[in-house]
Amino acid sequence: MAGNKYIKLLGIIIATVMINVIVFSPGIIGVAIGENAFASAFGITLVLASILALLYGSYHAFFKQPAPLPVKEMVTHDDYVEALMPFMRVGSLEGDITVTLDQMERLIRKKDTLMNVLGQRFEVEELSYKKFASVIREVEKLLYLNVRSMINRLRVFDEAEYKSVMSQKSSRFSSGIMQQKANLYHEFLSFMKHSLDTNEEILLKLDKLLLEISRLDSFDPAEIENMPCMREIDSLIKQTKYYKQ
């Protein structure tokens, strides 16, 4: 993402320079400021327009926040990372976001390791390979579904109001109203903690799956579903099958 910003800004700089070279070069158009009133006005206007174009391009490239991608349109790992990164600037949430990003990176590493082990133990066409690979993909979807739910909640989080409510500085409202507000934020924090715990449970089950695969010499495809870790994973998937986003 940052690379694209630099490329766009570089394009604006090159285009601006080329236009100025063409306009002010004696061998081409040859506009000279001070030569006459029209040339001076045109030249000064072009210089100012060039400066404004560079400032505008810089602002859009580095300062203006892009419209967030709708949660339902998130597909890739980078989509989720990009959605989470703005919340790193929210002091109350920085720790939770750091843990979430770390969990997502660990998921990628664990999935790659599992797929490599499966590739060494089975042929891709084997039923055992397909069953294990299918479960790994479902577990991956489960973690990202959980992160998606977190992003939905994060986008409605108001840090300023949260600090005001938790510090009890606002005396304009009754204690009952303030308590209800506090309860909402406690519920939010509880949800975040539960989501991180769920993600960690998912990663732990992938570790168990890797351990069981690596220490068994042979598999009967019919017995794969009865492996302890597979039953645990299946139970986790069923528990969150209707998880609300």
Coordinates of C-alpha atoms in Angstrom, one line a residue:
M1 CA 0.0 0.0 0.0
A2 CA 2.8 2.4 0.9
G3 CA 4.6 1.5 -2.3
N4 CA 1.5 2.5 -4.4
K5 CA 1.4 5.9 -2.6
Y6 CA 5.0 6.6 -3.5
I7 CA 4.4 5.5 -7.1
K8 CA 1.4 7.8 -7.4
L9 CA 3.3 10.8 -5.9
L10 CA 6.3 10.1 -8.2
G11 CA 4.0 10.2 -11.2
I12 CA 2.6 13.5 -10.1
I13 CA 6.1 14.9 -9.7
I14 CA 7.3 13.7 -13.1
A15 CA 4.2 15.0 -14.8
T16 CA 4.5 18.4 -13.1
V17 CA 8.2 18.7 -14.0
M18 CA 7.6 17.7 -17.6
I19 CA 4.9 20.3 -18.0
N20 CA 7.1 23.0 -16.6
V21 CA 10.0 22.0 -18.8
I22 CA 7.9 22.1 -21.9
V23 CA 6.3 25.5 -21.0
F24 CA 9.5 27.3 -19.8
S25 CA 12.1 25.7 -22.2
P26 CA 13.3 28.3 -24.8
G27 CA 13.5 25.6 -27.4
I28 CA 9.9 24.5 -26.9
I29 CA 7.2 27.0 -25.8
G30 CA 9.6 29.3 -24.1
V31 CA 7.4 31.2 -21.7
A32 CA 9.5 33.7 -19.8
I33 CA 8.2 35.4 -16.7
G34 CA 8.8 39.2 -17.0
E35 CA 8.8 39.2 -20.8
N36 CA 5.3 40.7 -21.0
A37 CA 2.2 40.8 -18.9
F38 CA 0.5 37.8 -20.4
A39 CA 3.7 35.6 -20.2
S40 CA 4.3 36.7 -16.6
A41 CA 0.7 35.9 -15.6
F42 CA 0.7 32.6 -17.3
G43 CA 4.1 31.6 -15.9
I44 CA 3.3 32.6 -12.3
T45 CA -0.1 30.8 -12.6
L46 CA 1.6 27.6 -13.8
V47 CA 4.2 27.7 -11.0
L48 CA 1.5 28.2 -8.4
A49 CA -0.7 25.4 -10.0
S50 CA 2.4 23.1 -9.9
I51 CA 3.0 23.8 -6.2
L52 CA -0.7 23.2 -5.5
A53 CA -0.7 19.9 -7.5
L54 CA 2.3 18.6 -5.5
L55 CA 0.8 19.6 -2.2
Y56 CA -2.6 18.0 -3.1
G57 CA -0.8 14.9 -4.3
S58 CA 1.2 14.6 -1.1
Y59 CA -1.9 15.1 1.0
H60 CA -3.8 12.4 -0.8
A61 CA -0.8 10.0 -0.7
F62 CA 0.2 10.4 2.9
F63 CA -2.3 12.2 5.0
K64 CA -5.9 11.7 3.7
Q65 CA -7.3 8.5 5.2
P66 CA -8.9 6.3 2.5
A67 CA -12.5 5.2 3.0
P68 CA -12.4 1.9 4.9
L69 CA -13.2 -1.2 2.9
P70 CA -16.7 -2.6 3.9
V71 CA -16.2 -5.6 6.1
K72 CA -18.1 -7.9 3.8
E73 CA -15.8 -7.1 1.0
M74 CA -12.7 -8.1 2.9
V75 CA -11.1 -11.1 1.3
T76 CA -7.3 -11.2 1.7
H77 CA -5.0 -11.2 4.7
D78 CA -3.9 -7.7 3.7
D79 CA -7.5 -6.4 3.7
Y80 CA -7.8 -7.4 7.4
V81 CA -4.5 -5.9 8.3
E82 CA -5.3 -2.6 6.6
A83 CA -8.6 -2.5 8.5
L84 CA -7.0 -3.1 11.8
M85 CA -4.0 -0.8 11.5
P86 CA -5.9 2.5 12.1
F87 CA -6.8 1.3 15.6
M88 CA -3.2 0.9 16.6
R89 CA -3.4 4.7 17.2
V90 CA -6.1 4.2 19.8
G91 CA -4.3 3.8 23.0
S92 CA -7.0 1.9 24.7
L93 CA -7.0 -0.7 22.0
E94 CA -3.4 -0.9 20.9
G95 CA -2.6 -4.0 22.9
D96 CA -5.6 -5.9 21.6
I97 CA -4.8 -4.9 18.0
T98 CA -1.2 -6.0 18.4
V99 CA -2.2 -9.4 19.7
T100 CA -4.8 -9.8 16.8
L101 CA -2.2 -9.0 14.1
D102 CA 0.2 -11.4 15.8
Q103 CA -2.5 -14.1 15.8
M104 CA -3.1 -13.6 12.1
E105 CA 0.6 -13.9 11.3
R106 CA 0.9 -17.1 13.4
L107 CA -2.1 -18.5 11.6
I108 CA -0.4 -18.1 8.2
R109 CA 2.8 -19.8 9.6
K110 CA 0.9 -22.7 11.1
K111 CA -1.2 -23.2 8.0
D112 CA 1.9 -23.3 5.8
T113 CA 3.6 -25.7 8.1
L114 CA 0.6 -28.0 8.2
M115 CA 0.2 -28.0 4.4
N116 CA 3.9 -28.8 4.0
V117 CA 3.6 -31.7 6.4
L118 CA 0.5 -33.0 4.7
G119 CA 2.3 -32.7 1.3
Q120 CA 5.1 -34.9 2.7
R121 CA 2.8 -37.5 4.2
F122 CA 0.1 -37.8 1.6
E123 CA -0.5 -37.4 -2.1
V124 CA -2.8 -34.4 -3.0
E125 CA -5.3 -36.8 -4.5
E126 CA -5.6 -38.9 -1.4
L127 CA -8.8 -38.7 0.7
S128 CA -6.7 -38.2 3.9
Y129 CA -5.0 -35.1 2.4
K130 CA -8.3 -33.7 1.3
K131 CA -10.0 -34.2 4.7
F132 CA -7.1 -32.6 6.6
A133 CA -6.8 -29.7 4.1
S134 CA -10.6 -29.1 4.3
V135 CA -10.5 -28.8 8.1
I136 CA -7.5 -26.5 8.0
R137 CA -9.3 -24.2 5.6
E138 CA -12.4 -24.2 7.8
V139 CA -10.3 -23.3 10.8
E140 CA -8.7 -20.4 8.9
K141 CA -12.1 -19.1 7.9
L142 CA -13.2 -19.3 11.5
L143 CA -10.4 -17.1 12.7
Y144 CA -10.9 -14.5 10.0
L145 CA -14.7 -14.6 10.7
N146 CA -13.8 -13.8 14.3
V147 CA -11.5 -10.9 13.3
R148 CA -14.2 -9.6 11.0
S149 CA -16.6 -9.4 13.9
M150 CA -13.9 -7.6 15.9
I151 CA -13.5 -5.0 13.1
N152 CA -17.3 -4.4 13.1
R153 CA -17.2 -3.5 16.8
L154 CA -14.0 -1.5 16.5
R155 CA -15.5 0.8 13.9
V156 CA -18.2 2.0 16.3
F157 CA -15.8 2.4 19.2
D158 CA -15.5 6.0 20.4
E159 CA -12.3 6.4 22.5
A160 CA -13.1 9.9 23.7
E161 CA -16.4 8.9 25.1
Y162 CA -15.0 5.7 26.5
K163 CA -12.4 7.7 28.5
S164 CA -15.1 10.2 29.6
V165 CA -17.4 7.4 30.8
M166 CA -14.8 5.4 32.5
S167 CA -13.3 8.4 34.3
Q168 CA -16.8 9.5 35.4
K169 CA -16.0 13.1 34.5
S170 CA -19.4 13.8 32.9
S171 CA -21.8 14.9 35.6
R172 CA -24.4 16.2 33.1
F173 CA -26.3 12.8 33.1
S174 CA -27.7 10.8 35.9
S175 CA -25.7 8.0 37.5
G176 CA -28.1 5.5 36.0
I177 CA -27.4 6.7 32.4
M178 CA -23.6 6.7 33.1
Q179 CA -23.8 3.2 34.5
Q180 CA -25.6 2.0 31.3
K181 CA -22.9 3.6 29.2
A182 CA -20.2 2.0 31.3
N183 CA -21.9 -1.4 31.0
L184 CA -21.8 -1.0 27.2
Y185 CA -18.1 -0.4 27.2
H186 CA -17.5 -3.2 29.6
E187 CA -19.4 -5.5 27.2
F188 CA -17.2 -4.2 24.3
L189 CA -14.0 -5.0 26.3
S190 CA -15.4 -8.4 27.3
F191 CA -16.2 -9.1 23.6
M192 CA -12.6 -8.2 22.6
K193 CA -11.1 -10.4 25.2
H194 CA -13.4 -13.3 24.3
S195 CA -12.5 -12.9 20.6
L196 CA -8.7 -13.0 21.4
D197 CA -9.2 -16.1 23.5
T198 CA -11.2 -17.8 20.7
N199 CA -8.4 -16.9 18.2
E200 CA -5.8 -18.4 20.6
E201 CA -7.9 -21.5 21.0
I202 CA -8.0 -21.9 17.2
L203 CA -4.3 -21.6 17.0
L204 CA -3.8 -24.1 19.8
K205 CA -6.0 -26.7 18.0
L206 CA -3.9 -26.3 14.9
D207 CA -0.8 -27.0 17.0
K208 CA -2.5 -30.2 18.3
L209 CA -3.4 -31.2 14.8
L210 CA 0.1 -30.8 13.7
L211 CA 1.4 -32.8 16.6
E212 CA -1.0 -35.7 16.0
I213 CA -0.2 -35.7 12.2
S214 CA 3.5 -35.7 12.8
R215 CA 3.6 -38.6 15.3
L216 CA 1.3 -41.1 13.6
D217 CA 2.8 -43.4 11.0
S218 CA -0.4 -44.2 9.1
F219 CA -3.9 -43.0 8.7
D220 CA -7.2 -44.7 7.9
P221 CA -9.3 -42.0 6.2
A222 CA -12.3 -43.4 8.0
E223 CA -10.7 -42.8 11.4
I224 CA -9.5 -39.2 10.8
E225 CA -12.8 -37.8 12.2
N226 CA -12.2 -39.7 15.4
M227 CA -8.8 -38.1 16.1
P228 CA -9.1 -36.1 19.4
C229 CA -7.9 -32.8 17.8
M230 CA -10.2 -33.3 14.8
R231 CA -13.2 -33.7 17.2
E232 CA -12.2 -30.6 19.1
I233 CA -11.9 -28.6 15.8
D234 CA -15.2 -29.9 14.6
S235 CA -16.8 -28.9 17.8
L236 CA -15.3 -25.4 17.6
I237 CA -16.5 -25.0 14.1
K238 CA -20.1 -26.1 15.0
Q239 CA -20.1 -23.7 18.0
T240 CA -19.4 -20.7 15.8
K241 CA -21.3 -21.7 12.7
Y242 CA -24.0 -19.2 13.3
Y243 CA -21.6 -16.6 14.9
K244 CA -23.1 -13.1 14.3
Q245 CA -20.8 -10.6 12.5

